[in-house]
Amino acid sequence: MGSAALPLVLLLMALVQSGLTQDEERPKPVVKVKPDQSVFRGERVTLTCDIQGGGNTQWTYSWFRDGQPVYPSSTTSELSFTADVSLSGQYTCTGERSDSHTSDISDAVTLTVSDKPKPIVSVTQSSVFTGDTVTLHCDMRSSTGWTFLWRKDSNPESSDDAGTKTLSSVRVSDGGTYVCRAQRGNYYTHDSHVQITVRERPKPVVRVHPDVHVFSGETVTLTCDILEAGVWRYRWYKDQYNSAGQDQIYTITSVDRSHAGVYRCEGFQTKAPQYTQSSDGVTLTVSDKPKPIVSVTQSSVFTGDTVTLRCDMSSSTGWTFLWRKDSNSESSDDAGTKTLSSVRVSDGGTYVCRAQRGNYYTQDSDRVQITVRERPKPVVRVHPDVRVFSGETVTLTCGIQEAGGWWYRWYKDQYYSAGQAQIYTITSVHWSDAGVYICEGSQTKAPQYTQRSDGVTLTVSEKPEAVLTVKPEPSQIFRGETVTLTCAVQGEGWRYGWQCDGKDYNSNEKELKITADQTQKCWCYSCRGSGSFCSYSSDEVTLTVSERPKPVVKVKPDQSVFSGERVTLTCDIQGGGNTQWTYRWETNSRDKNTVSQTSTQELIISSVGDVHSGKYTCTGQMKTQLSQRSDAVTLTVSEKPKPVLSVKPKPSQIFRGETVTLTCAVQGEGWTYRWQCGGRDYDSKEKEFKITADHTQMCWCNGCRGSGSGSGLFCSDWSDEVTLTVSDLKPKPELTSDPAGAALTGNTVNLTCMGPSTGHWDFYWNKHTLNPETEKIDTNPYSLKIDSVSDGGQYWCRAGRGKPVYYTQYSDALWVNVTEFPKAVVTVRPDERVFRGETVTLRCDIKWGGDTEWTYRWEIEETNSWYNNTVNQTSTQELIISTVGDVHSGKYTCTGQMETQRSQRSDAVTLTVSAGAQAVVRVSPEPWLTEGESGTLICEVSGSSKGWTFSWFRDHDHLSDSSRGAGGSYTLSPASLQHTGVYTCRAERGRPAYHTHNSSTQPLWVTGVSASVSLVINPSRSQHFSSDSLALSCEDQSNSAGWTVRRYTDKDTKTCSNQTGSSCVIDSLSSSDTGVYWCESESGEKRHPRNITAHDGEVIVSSVDHVIEGETLTLHCLHRSTNHSILSAGFYKDGSLIQNQTTGEMSITTVSKSHEGFYYCKTERGASPRSWISVRVSSSAQISGLKILSFLLAASPFLLATVVLLYKCYRARDPSVEDQSEFAVTEEET
């Protein structure tokens, strides 16, 4: 039977029961729902099955949803569950008593379950002003039974049942986010939000212009400002009473005391906000017309001070202040303060102020008087002068005119100096004292300080040298003249002294006047101060005194003149300066009277005649002094002259087209000339005249002198005629050479051009290259320098004479054949760089095919003349210098001579002579070797590398195995223990042999692979701090007796100083103890050398004695104070940081050959010295390799070549085999 039939069965059972109890009416339950028939998911719902009239019988209840049983039997009347949408439906219930009576089925009650609700929140207005009322509503629609919870921002919730929240007379703080939710039982809805903004209700501000404190008669404007935009109406209140003003601006045109009071305003409009708050009250005070109060910080001041004047209107504001000084125009400022900065004297006077507000003016203030005096300014005085000299005493005084108790401060070059007294003295002035000095004063009363003085520049120079000048010029003094001697010395305050030919003169003036009577020598000097400081004396000046000047009579045109000429005699006084002279003429001619009346410098005879012949003298007069009388000049008057006409070239040997020079010779000077040739006239100022000869013709000439025409011009007679004979045949020269035949480069060939036999000819040369002719050669023959083969070829010549030049024909061509000539070569033995005392041979070689014997010429530059002459006189092929010295340094050249020909000069060879030669020794690869390794000692000569042989020494003993030292290298392969020692070398060359100085020492240390004797060091490390103690001992596996500790330092090799048996103790190490220590037997065997460094610093690095490849290398960084590992240190290899360790210890595991290098550590206290750490291949690996090789050789001798190659590869792969460095630690300062 399906579930759908179950309700029907129950119904039938109920009908049966009803039929059985028809006599009793069955009760009908009523279903009640809490909280409501409409609920929400998650809400707790309680259904109650209420059966009325059922008596007190115990009922059993059954529940149905949509006719389906949901809870078939329950003894309680309530059914509670959590609501879910799936539980929505119609609910009914029935009851059954214990006596089997049943109730009717209740009416169905519909239960509706919805999703979780969210209330709807609303607000009357969300943007309001303070004082408004706001109502918020929280609505759950038709749902009932709710309590409403309100929350603003993060504040706690408040509840109400109505869902309405009213905010009355809101404040700004009431603005924010409001949230509501509903509660029913323990069930809550979602939140719902709304934003409310509360703004401050506008509050007007009353502004008063010009001020709240006004004065009777002013215009006052009150303005009601409302920041909120809108169409406002205004209401004004005075002292709480409504005033008539309703506009925004309330104006009182002429205020009086009745207008005083408290003013307020407020605004109204139709939209929100509809009204404003009432403004704060503004108190308007009305007073009588004011008078400002003027004050000044100080009324009596000095220039540079600052004065502040204040014009005070008490608490009244809005004023502009007007200032007036004396009768000047007013100036304005808004602050009421007038500041006079750095006042001047002109700023003194009477100051008045008044105030202005709008068009309203106050009364004038009382007057205030300001007095400005000039601030005192010191003056620096320097004694003896601002220009002083090293060693002088200088006194600087700071003078202040203003009386007072002054303190002084001195400045040099703008920096404060130590001087504080009025007088600042520099007792022995020095260069460093030069500069600009300034002083100033200060005191407690006014003026409290002065201006700074003007700077005075003190110049310090070396002691001056007086300069003596003479006026007039010392070389132009006439006997009896007054001479002025001026002694000029830098600076002032000098007293002067002179000496002239042993006579002393003294004066406070720098000028001295003496009368010149003889030639003498003068000098001067000067002193100042107490006389202890004097200048150097001047150079001597020789006053050359000569006799009075002697005139010279000059005659124009000449002393020999001709009858009728115009003659001018001039009296010239040389050495008389530009002084104005008057003149006196004298003559022994017959015209004495005319001549003696002339006083001018020139004596003019317009038409000379026999009467003027004679001797003429003159003298000059200057004030009271007369010159000497001039020597007499003889004027000779002759008859009119006749010229002599000469012709060049000779008139009988002229060629057609040649230029002919005609010379017209007339006795005397100053002539102009005139010629006639072939009927044509020519004029010239020169006595020579050139014409071109084109035919045979006759010529003659005459001369004229003087000026103008007529009587001023004087002309000679005409010369005799000369006939110019012109020939038509042009000559041709003949060209020859000397020497004839071939010419050699570097030599000279003389070319001779045989031209016409008569007259003077110039010669011109031409070569086959058609180059322009060479410049004119005045001499014949022409020397042709043969520099190269290209100088050979065809040459022509021709001759020329006259201007313009008349040329002959060209000569026939001459061939000059040129061949190359040899060049000498200089060689030097033993080298171009030699040393003092060596024998040097210079050889001159000339490669030449012939059998000719050469003679040689040597030359040297850059040496003294004596040795230069010696070299020049050497003519042999070899120049031998048996003992060379500095004098022989220079550039050497040589040439060879064969008859008249010379070879080319050799290139210069520079011979450089240095001081004694020094051998230098070094070792490769390292000075520390392991037994069986190879090492090479290299000997070189500084600055020279040619021709040397070398000798080697170990521990001062000469080494006989010279084959190992050939070529400057001494190779130890393989190295053995006996090779340990200190090596030197020496070089020699030449015959006789020249020896260098011995080289410096080079130690070489060879350590055994497994040493039987060990040098034990305690503490066991190679680096130690200075002042620490150190113990060393030689320990032999069998017996230590007979071994001592030896050491090698930079100074020498010696036994350890504190030796006891085979042990040595150094109580306090020093840096001089740094070196190599080893054990040495009585027979001289050296074993187990160790490097030890004594360090003066604060940090050392400690490591193991040696490192085998594959082992671990550990380094410790130690401080002097603790002598144990440092907490923090950096470790470096070959200058690069490899590790930073906080323990002060560094380890490298599995060491390989790449780890070999210089190691050191660095802390905050400094860096340790560097230590060389070498890495060796383990002896077992080497032995294994050798065993393998031995087996292979024994098994197959035919593999010998292969084994050798493999061994070489092994040595190349492992540098420790070939270049084994020390396995101990080599120290080197960082």
mmCIF file of C-alpha atoms in Angstrom, residues 761-876:
data_model
loop_
_atom_site.group_PDB
_atom_site.id
_atom_site.type_symbol
_atom_site.label_atom_id
_atom_site.label_comp_id
_atom_site.label_asym_id
_atom_site.label_seq_id
_atom_site.Cartn_x
_atom_site.Cartn_y
_atom_site.Cartn_z
ATOM 1 C CA TRP A 761 130.776 90.054 -68.539
ATOM 2 C CA ASP A 762 128.440 88.091 -66.280
ATOM 3 C CA PHE A 763 127.849 84.410 -66.981
ATOM 4 C CA TYR A 764 124.606 82.368 -67.067
ATOM 5 C CA TRP A 765 124.231 78.578 -67.015
ATOM 6 C CA ASN A 766 121.684 76.165 -68.422
ATOM 7 C CA LYS A 767 121.164 72.382 -68.163
ATOM 8 C CA HIS A 768 119.582 69.898 -70.619
ATOM 9 C CA THR A 769 116.432 69.583 -68.443
ATOM 10 C CA LEU A 770 115.397 72.987 -69.870
ATOM 11 C CA ASN A 771 115.083 74.391 -66.351
ATOM 12 C CA PRO A 772 115.346 78.170 -66.156
ATOM 13 C CA GLU A 773 118.862 79.527 -66.126
ATOM 14 C CA THR A 774 120.627 79.567 -62.807
ATOM 15 C CA GLU A 775 121.146 82.890 -61.121
ATOM 16 C CA LYS A 776 123.914 85.068 -62.447
ATOM 17 C CA ILE A 777 127.380 83.987 -61.429
ATOM 18 C CA ASP A 778 129.846 86.853 -61.123
ATOM 19 C CA THR A 779 132.913 84.632 -61.110
ATOM 20 C CA ASN A 780 134.186 82.352 -63.816
ATOM 21 C CA PRO A 781 134.643 79.332 -63.647
ATOM 22 C CA TYR A 782 131.365 78.032 -62.125
ATOM 23 C CA SER A 783 131.789 75.387 -59.378
ATOM 24 C CA LEU A 784 129.209 72.607 -59.790
ATOM 25 C CA LYS A 785 128.629 70.545 -56.599
ATOM 26 C CA ILE A 786 127.871 66.953 -57.644
ATOM 27 C CA ASP A 787 125.384 65.579 -55.065
ATOM 28 C CA SER A 788 123.838 62.793 -57.136
ATOM 29 C CA VAL A 789 123.965 61.110 -60.554
ATOM 30 C CA SER A 790 121.090 63.387 -61.628
ATOM 31 C CA ASP A 791 123.504 66.330 -61.499
ATOM 32 C CA GLY A 792 125.162 64.976 -64.674
ATOM 33 C CA GLY A 793 124.029 65.908 -68.190
ATOM 34 C CA GLN A 794 124.413 68.601 -70.871
ATOM 35 C CA TYR A 795 125.362 72.135 -69.781
ATOM 36 C CA TRP A 796 125.424 75.390 -71.785
ATOM 37 C CA CYS A 797 126.545 78.914 -70.882
ATOM 38 C CA ARG A 798 126.234 82.420 -72.239
ATOM 39 C CA ALA A 799 127.558 85.831 -71.174
ATOM 40 C CA GLY A 800 125.760 89.060 -70.519
ATOM 41 C CA ARG A 801 126.501 92.628 -69.510
ATOM 42 C CA GLY A 802 124.744 95.885 -68.849
ATOM 43 C CA LYS A 803 121.237 96.737 -67.590
ATOM 44 C CA PRO A 804 119.066 95.558 -69.161
ATOM 45 C CA VAL A 805 121.343 92.623 -69.828
ATOM 46 C CA TYR A 806 122.807 92.125 -73.292
ATOM 47 C CA TYR A 807 123.304 88.359 -73.876
ATOM 48 C CA THR A 808 125.785 86.563 -76.129
ATOM 49 C CA GLN A 809 124.854 83.397 -77.999
ATOM 50 C CA TYR A 810 124.787 80.053 -76.039
ATOM 51 C CA SER A 811 127.950 78.028 -76.026
ATOM 52 C CA ASP A 812 128.044 74.533 -77.547
ATOM 53 C CA ALA A 813 126.746 71.811 -75.143
ATOM 54 C CA LEU A 814 129.202 70.176 -72.704
ATOM 55 C CA TRP A 815 128.505 66.661 -71.278
ATOM 56 C CA VAL A 816 129.207 66.104 -67.542
ATOM 57 C CA ASN A 817 129.201 62.349 -66.719
ATOM 58 C CA VAL A 818 128.499 61.476 -63.001
ATOM 59 C CA THR A 819 129.003 58.141 -61.216
ATOM 60 C CA GLU A 820 128.062 57.197 -57.610
ATOM 61 C CA PHE A 821 130.851 57.531 -55.078
ATOM 62 C CA PRO A 822 131.263 55.195 -52.060
ATOM 63 C CA LYS A 823 130.079 56.007 -48.525
ATOM 64 C CA ALA A 824 132.229 55.292 -45.503
ATOM 65 C CA VAL A 825 130.873 53.066 -42.655
ATOM 66 C CA VAL A 826 132.055 53.357 -39.023
ATOM 67 C CA THR A 827 132.052 50.235 -36.792
ATOM 68 C CA VAL A 828 132.849 50.147 -33.064
ATOM 69 C CA ARG A 829 134.414 47.390 -30.955
ATOM 70 C CA PRO A 830 133.389 46.187 -28.437
ATOM 71 C CA ASP A 831 130.135 48.270 -28.389
ATOM 72 C CA GLU A 832 128.839 51.769 -28.900
ATOM 73 C CA ARG A 833 128.018 51.846 -25.147
ATOM 74 C CA VAL A 834 131.290 51.407 -23.227
ATOM 75 C CA PHE A 835 132.616 52.049 -19.746
ATOM 76 C CA ARG A 836 135.450 54.167 -18.427
ATOM 77 C CA GLY A 837 138.805 52.407 -18.815
ATOM 78 C CA GLU A 838 137.842 50.081 -21.689
ATOM 79 C CA THR A 839 139.792 49.934 -24.970
ATOM 80 C CA VAL A 840 137.660 51.062 -27.904
ATOM 81 C CA THR A 841 138.470 50.618 -31.614
ATOM 82 C CA LEU A 842 136.600 52.583 -34.291
ATOM 83 C CA ARG A 843 137.144 51.385 -37.893
ATOM 84 C CA CYS A 844 136.353 53.255 -41.121
ATOM 85 C CA ASP A 845 135.427 50.904 -44.008
ATOM 86 C CA ILE A 846 134.914 52.077 -47.640
ATOM 87 C CA LYS A 847 133.605 49.632 -50.198
ATOM 88 C CA TRP A 848 135.196 50.520 -53.552
ATOM 89 C CA GLY A 849 135.951 48.276 -56.497
ATOM 90 C CA GLY A 850 139.290 49.839 -57.362
ATOM 91 C CA ASP A 851 142.710 49.255 -55.847
ATOM 92 C CA THR A 852 143.128 52.854 -54.839
ATOM 93 C CA GLU A 853 144.744 53.607 -51.507
ATOM 94 C CA TRP A 854 142.575 55.727 -49.242
ATOM 95 C CA THR A 855 143.596 58.196 -46.609
ATOM 96 C CA TYR A 856 141.101 58.770 -43.809
ATOM 97 C CA ARG A 857 139.739 61.736 -41.944
ATOM 98 C CA TRP A 858 138.020 61.373 -38.561
ATOM 99 C CA GLU A 859 135.682 63.926 -36.967
ATOM 100 C CA ILE A 860 133.785 64.073 -33.687
ATOM 101 C CA GLU A 861 131.065 66.327 -32.338
ATOM 102 C CA GLU A 862 130.166 67.289 -28.757
ATOM 103 C CA THR A 863 133.608 67.157 -27.127
ATOM 104 C CA ASN A 864 136.374 69.554 -26.105
ATOM 105 C CA SER A 865 138.588 71.214 -28.664
ATOM 106 C CA TRP A 866 141.756 69.395 -27.532
ATOM 107 C CA TYR A 867 140.374 65.929 -28.208
ATOM 108 C CA ASN A 868 138.653 67.185 -31.374
ATOM 109 C CA ASN A 869 142.044 68.212 -32.762
ATOM 110 C CA THR A 870 143.503 64.811 -31.850
ATOM 111 C CA VAL A 871 140.741 63.024 -33.744
ATOM 112 C CA ASN A 872 141.022 65.342 -36.748
ATOM 113 C CA GLN A 873 144.746 64.599 -37.040
ATOM 114 C CA THR A 874 144.152 60.826 -37.237
ATOM 115 C CA SER A 875 144.467 59.553 -40.837
ATOM 116 C CA THR A 876 144.564 55.776 -40.249
#
